[in-house]
Amino acid sequence: MNNLAELEMSIGVIAAEGRAAIEKAGSPDECEQLRVALLGRKGRVTTLFAEMRNFSDGDRPKAGLLLNQLRGQLESQLEAKGTELSSARLQDQLIAEGIDVTLPGRPAHLGHLHIITQTLREIYAIFQQMGYQIVQTPEVETDEMNFQLLNFPPDHPAREMQSTFLTKQEGVILRTHTSPGQIRVMRENCPEPVRAILPGKCYRYEQITPRSEIQFEQVEGIAVGEQITMADLKGVLTEFARQMFGDATKIKLRGSYFPFTEPSIEVDVTCILCKGKGCRICKGSGWLEILGSGMVHPVVLKNGGYDPEKYSGFAFGMGPARIAMLKYQIEDIRLLLGNDLRFLKQF
Ligand code: DAH
């Protein structure tokens, strides 16, 4: 090629075809291919530039001008298309990878207190209101504290009621009840009067059944002073039963035996299910046993440091597991320590 007319025609064709192809490009990759095909080393425009050497000296500047215009035009079209495509791609990507902040989040599951802890706290609240302090006493005790000072002499048959975990150390055991705490709080407070509840874990070497575990909580209560009578005991426990099981609850005291109380009683409450009419839970009697109690035995008062001629007191001991089981009608004590969330979540 060596004349401007022919060059202009070729430029017209390349400009038209180039523009159409650029318009149609669907991706930055396609744009790049077009750039190579048009402006690359062997591209159509570059090839035309090579024709310039055939032009006369007079026409060559014009030819150069026209070709430069063509190249500039195509370059800016490619660039515009490239930007358009990559911003469209970014847009698509943002949509595809976008997070919908309006979606509700995953709910965080909050735990809650174990049913026994809840029951313990209810018991604490009731007695605190009545002026009782809460005192912690040791789980590892001596035989002397757990039994002898509570008026169980070494071969006393009442020890049979509480099979004991021994330790390798002679005379050191896991407490079988919270009652040894009575001796401790009496000794700490004597000769001042005392009103305290003593919660904590106890252990018995027994068969595990639906009604008894080898490890369980107890709450002991003790009140010692100069004028304390059984009427006080009855009043305190009536109030406790009403607050724990409802205003209409009545209590009944039944004679019983514990070595550390005289007289000893067991306390029943009107059945929380049938309200006393008789049902499956109370086995038709209308009453449910909830705790053991009595007037502190003179020997025990003396072991606590008080003169039994001058002082008297009452004591009681209850199992929060039994109370929770009655309140929520749980039939098997093993569920309480079984850690099955399906069970625990209900409370
Ligand atoms: N310690 C007794 C037991 O574990 C319960 C008990 C009965 C505690 C009478 C007392 C009480 O304080 O007066 O079986």
mmCIF file of C-alpha atoms and ligand atoms in Angstrom:
data_model
loop_
_atom_site.group_PDB
_atom_site.id
_atom_site.type_symbol
_atom_site.label_atom_id
_atom_site.label_comp_id
_atom_site.label_asym_id
_atom_site.label_seq_id
_atom_site.Cartn_x
_atom_site.Cartn_y
_atom_site.Cartn_z
ATOM 1 C CA MET A 1 0.000 0.000 0.000
ATOM 2 C CA ASN A 2 1.287 3.430 -0.869
ATOM 3 C CA ASN A 3 -1.577 5.911 -1.112
ATOM 4 C CA LEU A 4 -3.719 7.806 1.347
ATOM 5 C CA ALA A 5 -7.073 6.826 -0.182
ATOM 6 C CA GLU A 6 -6.373 3.144 0.332
ATOM 7 C CA LEU A 7 -5.011 3.839 3.828
ATOM 8 C CA GLU A 8 -8.125 5.763 4.813
ATOM 9 C CA MET A 9 -10.312 2.893 3.681
ATOM 10 C CA SER A 10 -8.329 0.394 5.689
ATOM 11 C CA ILE A 11 -8.411 2.708 8.711
ATOM 12 C CA GLY A 12 -12.177 3.046 8.326
ATOM 13 C CA VAL A 13 -12.608 -0.742 8.234
ATOM 14 C CA ILE A 14 -10.324 -1.371 11.242
ATOM 15 C CA ALA A 15 -11.925 1.458 13.230
ATOM 16 C CA ALA A 16 -15.446 0.103 12.577
ATOM 17 C CA GLU A 17 -14.595 -3.552 13.165
ATOM 18 C CA GLY A 18 -12.406 -2.698 16.147
ATOM 19 C CA ARG A 19 -15.121 -0.632 17.802
ATOM 20 C CA ALA A 20 -17.737 -3.342 17.249
ATOM 21 C CA ALA A 21 -15.462 -6.048 18.652
ATOM 22 C CA ILE A 22 -14.542 -3.927 21.674
ATOM 23 C CA GLU A 23 -18.181 -3.186 22.328
ATOM 24 C CA LYS A 24 -18.983 -6.901 22.329
ATOM 25 C CA ALA A 25 -16.098 -7.913 24.623
ATOM 26 C CA GLY A 26 -17.455 -9.679 27.671
ATOM 27 C CA SER A 27 -14.395 -9.886 29.909
ATOM 28 C CA PRO A 28 -11.092 -8.143 30.621
ATOM 29 C CA ASP A 29 -9.401 -11.188 29.029
ATOM 30 C CA GLU A 30 -11.249 -10.629 25.784
ATOM 31 C CA CYS A 31 -10.207 -6.954 25.845
ATOM 32 C CA GLU A 32 -6.616 -8.011 26.206
ATOM 33 C CA GLN A 33 -6.920 -10.358 23.226
ATOM 34 C CA LEU A 34 -8.374 -7.529 21.153
ATOM 35 C CA ARG A 35 -5.578 -5.202 22.178
ATOM 36 C CA VAL A 36 -3.013 -7.748 20.973
ATOM 37 C CA ALA A 37 -4.937 -8.353 17.731
ATOM 38 C CA LEU A 38 -5.168 -4.626 16.964
ATOM 39 C CA LEU A 39 -2.207 -2.924 18.570
ATOM 40 C CA GLY A 40 0.192 -5.769 19.406
ATOM 41 C CA ARG A 41 3.465 -6.413 17.618
ATOM 42 C CA LYS A 42 1.687 -8.201 14.754
ATOM 43 C CA GLY A 43 -1.612 -6.393 15.186
ATOM 44 C CA ARG A 44 -3.623 -4.915 12.391
ATOM 45 C CA VAL A 45 -2.756 -1.291 13.236
ATOM 46 C CA THR A 46 0.936 -2.069 13.708
ATOM 47 C CA THR A 47 0.960 -3.755 10.309
ATOM 48 C CA LEU A 48 -0.492 -0.596 8.752
ATOM 49 C CA PHE A 49 2.228 1.491 10.399
ATOM 50 C CA ALA A 50 4.757 -0.713 8.581
ATOM 51 C CA GLU A 51 3.189 0.338 5.242
ATOM 52 C CA MET A 52 4.274 3.928 5.874
ATOM 53 C CA ARG A 53 7.679 3.294 4.363
ATOM 54 C CA ASN A 54 5.954 2.816 0.936
ATOM 55 C CA PHE A 55 4.403 6.278 1.053
ATOM 56 C CA SER A 56 5.863 9.310 -0.662
ATOM 57 C CA ASP A 57 7.631 11.803 1.567
ATOM 58 C CA GLY A 58 4.716 14.205 1.011
ATOM 59 C CA ASP A 59 2.010 11.755 2.138
ATOM 60 C CA ARG A 60 3.893 10.087 4.970
ATOM 61 C CA PRO A 61 3.178 12.725 7.672
ATOM 62 C CA LYS A 62 -0.561 12.594 6.917
ATOM 63 C CA ALA A 63 -0.480 8.779 6.968
ATOM 64 C CA GLY A 64 1.306 8.877 10.330
ATOM 65 C CA LEU A 65 -1.249 11.333 11.691
ATOM 66 C CA LEU A 66 -4.198 9.180 10.611
ATOM 67 C CA LEU A 67 -2.666 6.009 12.006
ATOM 68 C CA ASN A 68 -1.829 7.696 15.311
ATOM 69 C CA GLN A 69 -5.418 8.893 15.549
ATOM 70 C CA LEU A 70 -6.664 5.354 14.897
ATOM 71 C CA ARG A 71 -4.326 3.930 17.507
ATOM 72 C CA GLY A 72 -5.311 6.563 20.083
ATOM 73 C CA GLN A 73 -8.995 5.945 19.421
ATOM 74 C CA LEU A 74 -8.705 2.188 19.808
ATOM 75 C CA GLU A 75 -6.572 2.519 22.913
ATOM 76 C CA SER A 76 -9.084 4.723 24.650
ATOM 77 C CA GLN A 77 -11.997 2.500 23.613
ATOM 78 C CA LEU A 78 -10.153 -0.530 25.000
ATOM 79 C CA GLU A 79 -9.362 1.250 28.180
ATOM 80 C CA ALA A 80 -12.926 2.424 28.700
ATOM 81 C CA LYS A 81 -14.269 -1.056 28.054
ATOM 82 C CA GLY A 82 -11.648 -2.571 30.361
ATOM 83 C CA THR A 83 -12.636 -0.301 33.230
ATOM 84 C CA GLU A 84 -16.301 -0.950 32.626
ATOM 85 C CA LEU A 85 -15.754 -4.714 32.644
ATOM 86 C CA SER A 86 -13.586 -4.840 35.712
ATOM 87 C CA SER A 87 -15.923 -2.674 37.724
ATOM 88 C CA ALA A 88 -18.818 -4.915 36.618
ATOM 89 C CA ARG A 89 -16.807 -7.938 37.693
ATOM 90 C CA LEU A 90 -16.075 -6.311 41.058
ATOM 91 C CA GLN A 91 -19.757 -5.549 41.436
ATOM 92 C CA ASP A 92 -20.685 -9.180 40.710
ATOM 93 C CA GLN A 93 -18.069 -10.376 43.137
ATOM 94 C CA LEU A 94 -19.321 -8.036 45.857
ATOM 95 C CA ILE A 95 -22.828 -9.307 45.378
ATOM 96 C CA ALA A 96 -21.752 -12.953 45.304
ATOM 97 C CA GLU A 97 -19.558 -12.672 48.370
ATOM 98 C CA GLY A 98 -21.745 -10.198 50.169
ATOM 99 C CA ILE A 99 -22.938 -10.772 53.731
ATOM 100 C CA ASP A 100 -26.573 -10.134 54.438
ATOM 101 C CA VAL A 101 -26.315 -8.126 57.617
ATOM 102 C CA THR A 102 -30.072 -8.204 58.006
ATOM 103 C CA LEU A 103 -30.106 -11.991 58.575
ATOM 104 C CA PRO A 104 -30.791 -12.776 62.212
ATOM 105 C CA GLY A 105 -27.649 -14.047 63.966
ATOM 106 C CA ARG A 106 -27.256 -17.463 65.527
ATOM 107 C CA PRO A 107 -28.736 -17.342 68.994
ATOM 108 C CA ALA A 108 -26.176 -17.658 71.783
ATOM 109 C CA HIS A 109 -27.260 -20.357 74.201
ATOM 110 C CA LEU A 110 -27.096 -19.131 77.755
ATOM 111 C CA GLY A 111 -26.606 -21.677 80.455
ATOM 112 C CA HIS A 112 -28.331 -21.445 83.798
ATOM 113 C CA LEU A 113 -27.911 -22.628 87.344
ATOM 114 C CA HIS A 114 -28.312 -26.320 88.075
ATOM 115 C CA ILE A 115 -31.611 -27.215 89.666
ATOM 116 C CA ILE A 116 -29.871 -28.204 92.916
ATOM 117 C CA THR A 117 -28.051 -24.858 93.042
ATOM 118 C CA GLN A 118 -31.357 -23.083 92.437
ATOM 119 C CA THR A 119 -32.979 -25.058 95.246
ATOM 120 C CA LEU A 120 -30.049 -24.389 97.597
ATOM 121 C CA ARG A 121 -30.316 -20.667 96.903
ATOM 122 C CA GLU A 122 -34.040 -20.719 97.625
ATOM 123 C CA ILE A 123 -33.328 -22.431 100.951
ATOM 124 C CA TYR A 124 -30.603 -19.887 101.777
ATOM 125 C CA ALA A 125 -32.904 -16.973 100.987
ATOM 126 C CA ILE A 126 -35.671 -18.281 103.249
ATOM 127 C CA PHE A 127 -33.409 -18.851 106.235
ATOM 128 C CA GLN A 128 -31.386 -15.686 105.722
ATOM 129 C CA GLN A 129 -34.638 -13.758 106.002
ATOM 130 C CA MET A 130 -35.161 -15.404 109.386
ATOM 131 C CA GLY A 131 -31.720 -14.297 110.582
ATOM 132 C CA TYR A 132 -29.684 -17.442 109.924
ATOM 133 C CA GLN A 133 -26.072 -17.185 108.833
ATOM 134 C CA ILE A 134 -24.752 -19.557 106.191
ATOM 135 C CA VAL A 135 -21.628 -21.414 107.286
ATOM 136 C CA GLN A 136 -19.453 -23.814 105.317
ATOM 137 C CA THR A 137 -17.951 -26.731 107.188
ATOM 138 C CA PRO A 138 -15.471 -29.411 105.992
ATOM 139 C CA GLU A 139 -16.387 -32.400 103.837
ATOM 140 C CA VAL A 140 -13.501 -34.442 105.183
ATOM 141 C CA GLU A 141 -14.146 -35.016 108.862
ATOM 142 C CA THR A 142 -12.972 -37.085 111.758
ATOM 143 C CA ASP A 143 -14.993 -40.009 113.023
ATOM 144 C CA GLU A 144 -15.140 -38.105 116.291
ATOM 145 C CA MET A 145 -16.863 -35.079 114.714
ATOM 146 C CA ASN A 146 -19.088 -37.028 112.363
ATOM 147 C CA PHE A 147 -20.231 -39.558 114.970
ATOM 148 C CA GLN A 148 -18.855 -39.553 118.495
ATOM 149 C CA LEU A 149 -19.503 -35.924 119.448
ATOM 150 C CA LEU A 150 -22.979 -36.302 117.952
ATOM 151 C CA ASN A 151 -23.658 -39.022 120.456
ATOM 152 C CA PHE A 152 -22.971 -42.025 118.247
ATOM 153 C CA PRO A 153 -20.557 -44.057 120.402
ATOM 154 C CA PRO A 154 -18.135 -46.339 118.459
ATOM 155 C CA ASP A 155 -20.349 -49.421 118.243
ATOM 156 C CA HIS A 156 -23.682 -47.656 118.290
ATOM 157 C CA PRO A 157 -26.216 -49.353 115.997
ATOM 158 C CA ALA A 158 -27.322 -45.971 114.587
ATOM 159 C CA ARG A 159 -24.037 -45.863 112.657
ATOM 160 C CA GLU A 160 -25.603 -48.534 110.456
ATOM 161 C CA MET A 161 -27.900 -45.825 109.097
ATOM 162 C CA GLN A 162 -24.933 -44.125 107.446
ATOM 163 C CA SER A 163 -22.398 -46.413 105.723
ATOM 164 C CA THR A 164 -19.169 -44.498 105.608
ATOM 165 C CA PHE A 165 -16.313 -43.856 103.164
ATOM 166 C CA LEU A 166 -13.102 -44.243 105.145
ATOM 167 C CA THR A 167 -9.729 -42.759 104.191
ATOM 168 C CA LYS A 168 -6.290 -44.351 104.571
ATOM 169 C CA GLN A 169 -5.828 -42.219 107.617
ATOM 170 C CA GLU A 170 -7.270 -43.853 110.698
ATOM 171 C CA GLY A 171 -10.236 -41.924 112.051
ATOM 172 C CA VAL A 172 -10.578 -39.606 109.000
ATOM 173 C CA ILE A 173 -13.682 -40.074 106.863
ATOM 174 C CA LEU A 174 -15.880 -38.332 104.310
ATOM 175 C CA ARG A 175 -18.730 -36.841 106.275
ATOM 176 C CA THR A 176 -21.950 -38.804 105.991
ATOM 177 C CA HIS A 177 -24.090 -35.816 106.922
ATOM 178 C CA THR A 178 -23.715 -32.086 107.605
ATOM 179 C CA SER A 179 -24.491 -32.572 111.313
ATOM 180 C CA PRO A 180 -20.811 -32.454 112.440
ATOM 181 C CA GLY A 181 -20.972 -28.796 111.409
ATOM 182 C CA GLN A 182 -23.278 -28.326 114.412
ATOM 183 C CA ILE A 183 -20.369 -29.045 116.759
ATOM 184 C CA ARG A 184 -18.131 -26.651 114.822
ATOM 185 C CA VAL A 185 -20.530 -23.690 114.831
ATOM 186 C CA MET A 186 -21.426 -24.243 118.461
ATOM 187 C CA ARG A 187 -17.770 -24.262 119.459
ATOM 188 C CA GLU A 188 -17.117 -21.137 117.425
ATOM 189 C CA ASN A 189 -20.027 -19.177 118.904
ATOM 190 C CA CYS A 190 -20.347 -20.471 122.488
ATOM 191 C CA PRO A 191 -21.497 -18.900 124.799
ATOM 192 C CA GLU A 192 -23.298 -16.561 122.351
ATOM 193 C CA PRO A 193 -26.556 -17.800 120.872
ATOM 194 C CA VAL A 194 -26.274 -19.140 117.346
ATOM 195 C CA ARG A 195 -28.564 -19.465 114.340
ATOM 196 C CA ALA A 196 -26.976 -20.972 111.257
ATOM 197 C CA ILE A 197 -27.545 -23.177 108.263
ATOM 198 C CA LEU A 198 -24.719 -25.372 107.041
ATOM 199 C CA PRO A 199 -24.995 -26.509 103.440
ATOM 200 C CA GLY A 200 -22.627 -28.892 101.698
ATOM 201 C CA LYS A 201 -21.826 -32.224 100.144
ATOM 202 C CA CYS A 202 -22.051 -35.496 101.998
ATOM 203 C CA TYR A 203 -21.024 -39.019 101.037
ATOM 204 C CA ARG A 204 -22.375 -42.466 101.826
ATOM 205 C CA TYR A 205 -21.031 -45.822 100.793
ATOM 206 C CA GLU A 206 -24.342 -47.142 99.559
ATOM 207 C CA GLN A 207 -25.988 -48.695 96.562
ATOM 208 C CA ILE A 208 -27.025 -46.017 94.047
ATOM 209 C CA THR A 209 -30.775 -46.256 93.499
ATOM 210 C CA PRO A 210 -33.489 -43.965 92.091
ATOM 211 C CA ARG A 211 -33.797 -42.528 95.613
ATOM 212 C CA SER A 212 -30.204 -42.336 96.860
ATOM 213 C CA GLU A 213 -26.829 -41.282 95.506
ATOM 214 C CA ILE A 214 -23.410 -41.773 97.106
ATOM 215 C CA GLN A 215 -22.751 -38.036 96.903
ATOM 216 C CA PHE A 216 -25.491 -35.578 97.787
ATOM 217 C CA GLU A 217 -26.126 -32.157 99.275
ATOM 218 C CA GLN A 218 -27.556 -31.510 102.693
ATOM 219 C CA VAL A 219 -28.550 -28.367 104.490
ATOM 220 C CA GLU A 220 -28.183 -28.536 108.233
ATOM 221 C CA GLY A 221 -29.815 -26.003 110.507
ATOM 222 C CA ILE A 222 -29.088 -25.201 114.117
ATOM 223 C CA ALA A 223 -30.344 -22.668 116.641
ATOM 224 C CA VAL A 224 -29.033 -22.528 120.216
ATOM 225 C CA GLY A 225 -29.994 -20.027 122.896
ATOM 226 C CA GLU A 226 -31.375 -19.663 126.382
ATOM 227 C CA GLN A 227 -35.087 -19.941 125.691
ATOM 228 C CA ILE A 228 -35.426 -22.105 122.624
ATOM 229 C CA THR A 229 -38.291 -24.593 122.605
ATOM 230 C CA MET A 230 -39.912 -27.031 120.262
ATOM 231 C CA ALA A 231 -42.504 -24.371 119.472
ATOM 232 C CA ASP A 232 -39.726 -22.310 117.867
ATOM 233 C CA LEU A 233 -38.697 -25.313 115.833
ATOM 234 C CA LYS A 234 -42.248 -25.809 114.647
ATOM 235 C CA GLY A 235 -42.648 -22.132 113.800
ATOM 236 C CA VAL A 236 -39.431 -21.955 111.789
ATOM 237 C CA LEU A 237 -40.151 -25.122 109.839
ATOM 238 C CA THR A 238 -43.769 -24.111 109.160
ATOM 239 C CA GLU A 239 -42.540 -20.843 107.704
ATOM 240 C CA PHE A 240 -39.899 -22.649 105.675
ATOM 241 C CA ALA A 241 -42.462 -25.106 104.253
ATOM 242 C CA ARG A 242 -44.877 -22.297 103.360
ATOM 243 C CA GLN A 243 -42.218 -20.322 101.520
ATOM 244 C CA MET A 244 -40.770 -23.361 99.787
ATOM 245 C CA PHE A 245 -43.958 -25.179 98.785
ATOM 246 C CA GLY A 246 -46.685 -22.531 98.940
ATOM 247 C CA ASP A 247 -48.775 -20.660 101.519
ATOM 248 C CA ALA A 248 -51.327 -23.409 102.095
ATOM 249 C CA THR A 249 -48.680 -25.973 103.068
ATOM 250 C CA LYS A 250 -49.029 -27.509 106.517
ATOM 251 C CA ILE A 251 -46.460 -29.509 108.413
ATOM 252 C CA LYS A 252 -46.773 -32.555 110.639
ATOM 253 C CA LEU A 253 -44.216 -33.658 113.218
ATOM 254 C CA ARG A 254 -43.722 -37.390 113.713
ATOM 255 C CA GLY A 255 -41.677 -38.949 116.496
ATOM 256 C CA SER A 256 -38.421 -40.481 115.256
ATOM 257 C CA TYR A 257 -34.920 -41.284 116.405
ATOM 258 C CA PHE A 258 -31.543 -39.632 115.863
ATOM 259 C CA PRO A 259 -28.746 -39.994 118.423
ATOM 260 C CA PHE A 260 -28.039 -36.243 118.438
ATOM 261 C CA THR A 261 -31.568 -34.985 119.143
ATOM 262 C CA GLU A 262 -34.010 -35.608 121.973
ATOM 263 C CA PRO A 263 -36.826 -35.668 121.220
ATOM 264 C CA SER A 264 -36.285 -36.446 117.537
ATOM 265 C CA ILE A 265 -38.885 -35.852 114.904
ATOM 266 C CA GLU A 266 -39.414 -36.225 111.214
ATOM 267 C CA VAL A 267 -41.266 -33.470 109.423
ATOM 268 C CA ASP A 268 -43.868 -34.058 106.743
ATOM 269 C CA VAL A 269 -45.518 -31.448 104.522
ATOM 270 C CA THR A 270 -48.938 -31.691 102.902
ATOM 271 C CA CYS A 271 -48.472 -33.368 99.529
ATOM 272 C CA ILE A 272 -47.690 -30.705 96.964
ATOM 273 C CA LEU A 273 -49.502 -32.593 94.224
ATOM 274 C CA CYS A 274 -52.813 -33.602 95.843
ATOM 275 C CA LYS A 275 -52.722 -31.010 98.675
ATOM 276 C CA GLY A 276 -53.406 -33.733 101.227
ATOM 277 C CA LYS A 277 -56.147 -35.752 99.546
ATOM 278 C CA GLY A 278 -53.881 -38.708 98.773
ATOM 279 C CA CYS A 279 -52.230 -39.541 95.448
ATOM 280 C CA ARG A 280 -49.506 -41.588 93.760
ATOM 281 C CA ILE A 281 -46.698 -39.262 94.904
ATOM 282 C CA CYS A 282 -47.615 -39.405 98.609
ATOM 283 C CA LYS A 283 -48.730 -43.041 98.297
ATOM 284 C CA GLY A 284 -52.232 -42.115 99.398
ATOM 285 C CA SER A 285 -51.200 -40.608 102.749
ATOM 286 C CA GLY A 286 -51.514 -36.927 101.808
ATOM 287 C CA TRP A 287 -48.093 -36.229 103.420
ATOM 288 C CA LEU A 288 -44.487 -36.122 102.209
ATOM 289 C CA GLU A 289 -41.469 -36.440 104.472
ATOM 290 C CA ILE A 290 -39.016 -33.569 103.923
ATOM 291 C CA LEU A 291 -36.541 -33.528 106.780
ATOM 292 C CA GLY A 292 -35.230 -34.845 110.083
ATOM 293 C CA SER A 293 -35.135 -32.649 113.137
ATOM 294 C CA GLY A 294 -35.320 -32.411 116.893
ATOM 295 C CA MET A 295 -34.138 -30.654 120.025
ATOM 296 C CA VAL A 296 -30.363 -30.752 120.319
ATOM 297 C CA HIS A 297 -29.419 -33.594 122.700
ATOM 298 C CA PRO A 298 -27.917 -32.360 126.001
ATOM 299 C CA VAL A 299 -24.754 -34.392 125.331
ATOM 300 C CA VAL A 300 -24.350 -32.652 121.967
ATOM 301 C CA LEU A 301 -24.947 -29.209 123.498
ATOM 302 C CA LYS A 302 -22.246 -29.990 126.020
ATOM 303 C CA ASN A 303 -19.873 -31.176 123.263
ATOM 304 C CA GLY A 304 -20.508 -27.848 121.567
ATOM 305 C CA GLY A 305 -19.526 -26.025 124.755
ATOM 306 C CA TYR A 306 -22.970 -25.011 126.055
ATOM 307 C CA ASP A 307 -24.333 -25.832 129.488
ATOM 308 C CA PRO A 308 -27.466 -27.929 128.814
ATOM 309 C CA GLU A 309 -28.985 -26.734 132.080
ATOM 310 C CA LYS A 310 -29.007 -23.199 130.762
ATOM 311 C CA TYR A 311 -29.122 -23.540 126.974
ATOM 312 C CA SER A 312 -31.316 -25.434 124.577
ATOM 313 C CA GLY A 313 -31.574 -25.609 120.834
ATOM 314 C CA PHE A 314 -33.079 -27.279 117.826
ATOM 315 C CA ALA A 315 -31.540 -28.725 114.705
ATOM 316 C CA PHE A 316 -32.729 -30.017 111.385
ATOM 317 C CA GLY A 317 -31.250 -31.577 108.299
ATOM 318 C CA MET A 318 -32.695 -31.738 104.816
ATOM 319 C CA GLY A 319 -31.687 -32.896 101.350
ATOM 320 C CA PRO A 320 -32.160 -30.290 98.597
ATOM 321 C CA ALA A 321 -32.327 -33.154 96.083
ATOM 322 C CA ARG A 322 -35.377 -34.571 97.804
ATOM 323 C CA ILE A 323 -36.951 -31.130 98.014
ATOM 324 C CA ALA A 324 -36.322 -30.445 94.316
ATOM 325 C CA MET A 325 -37.600 -33.905 93.395
ATOM 326 C CA LEU A 326 -40.830 -33.329 95.293
ATOM 327 C CA LYS A 327 -41.279 -29.819 93.988
ATOM 328 C CA TYR A 328 -40.694 -30.706 90.342
ATOM 329 C CA GLN A 329 -41.881 -34.319 90.514
ATOM 330 C CA ILE A 330 -38.583 -35.848 89.458
ATOM 331 C CA GLU A 331 -38.720 -39.592 89.932
ATOM 332 C CA ASP A 332 -35.059 -40.571 89.755
ATOM 333 C CA ILE A 333 -32.327 -38.853 91.789
ATOM 334 C CA ARG A 334 -29.685 -40.052 89.285
ATOM 335 C CA LEU A 335 -30.993 -37.542 86.726
ATOM 336 C CA LEU A 336 -29.701 -34.723 88.921
ATOM 337 C CA LEU A 337 -26.026 -35.601 88.535
ATOM 338 C CA GLY A 338 -26.366 -37.302 85.149
ATOM 339 C CA ASN A 339 -25.539 -34.126 83.207
ATOM 340 C CA ASP A 340 -28.080 -34.803 80.481
ATOM 341 C CA LEU A 341 -28.841 -31.351 79.083
ATOM 342 C CA ARG A 342 -32.254 -32.472 77.840
ATOM 343 C CA PHE A 343 -33.152 -32.981 81.486
ATOM 344 C CA LEU A 344 -31.315 -29.986 82.981
ATOM 345 C CA LYS A 345 -32.694 -27.465 80.469
ATOM 346 C CA GLN A 346 -36.208 -27.971 81.799
ATOM 347 C CA PHE A 347 -35.521 -26.095 85.007
HETATM 348 N N1 DAH B 1 -28.078 -35.939 109.925
HETATM 349 C C1 DAH B 1 -29.312 -36.611 109.638
HETATM 350 C C2 DAH B 1 -29.157 -37.499 108.427
HETATM 351 O O1 DAH B 1 -28.319 -37.245 107.630
HETATM 352 C C3 DAH B 1 -30.428 -35.611 109.385
HETATM 353 C C4 DAH B 1 -30.787 -34.851 110.599
HETATM 354 C C5 DAH B 1 -31.765 -35.294 111.450
HETATM 355 C C6 DAH B 1 -30.147 -33.679 110.928
HETATM 356 C C7 DAH B 1 -32.145 -34.631 112.573
HETATM 357 C C8 DAH B 1 -30.484 -32.976 112.065
HETATM 358 C C9 DAH B 1 -31.481 -33.474 112.865
HETATM 359 O O2 DAH B 1 -29.918 -31.843 112.431
HETATM 360 O O3 DAH B 1 -31.855 -32.792 114.009
HETATM 361 O O4 DAH B 1 -29.890 -38.427 108.276
#
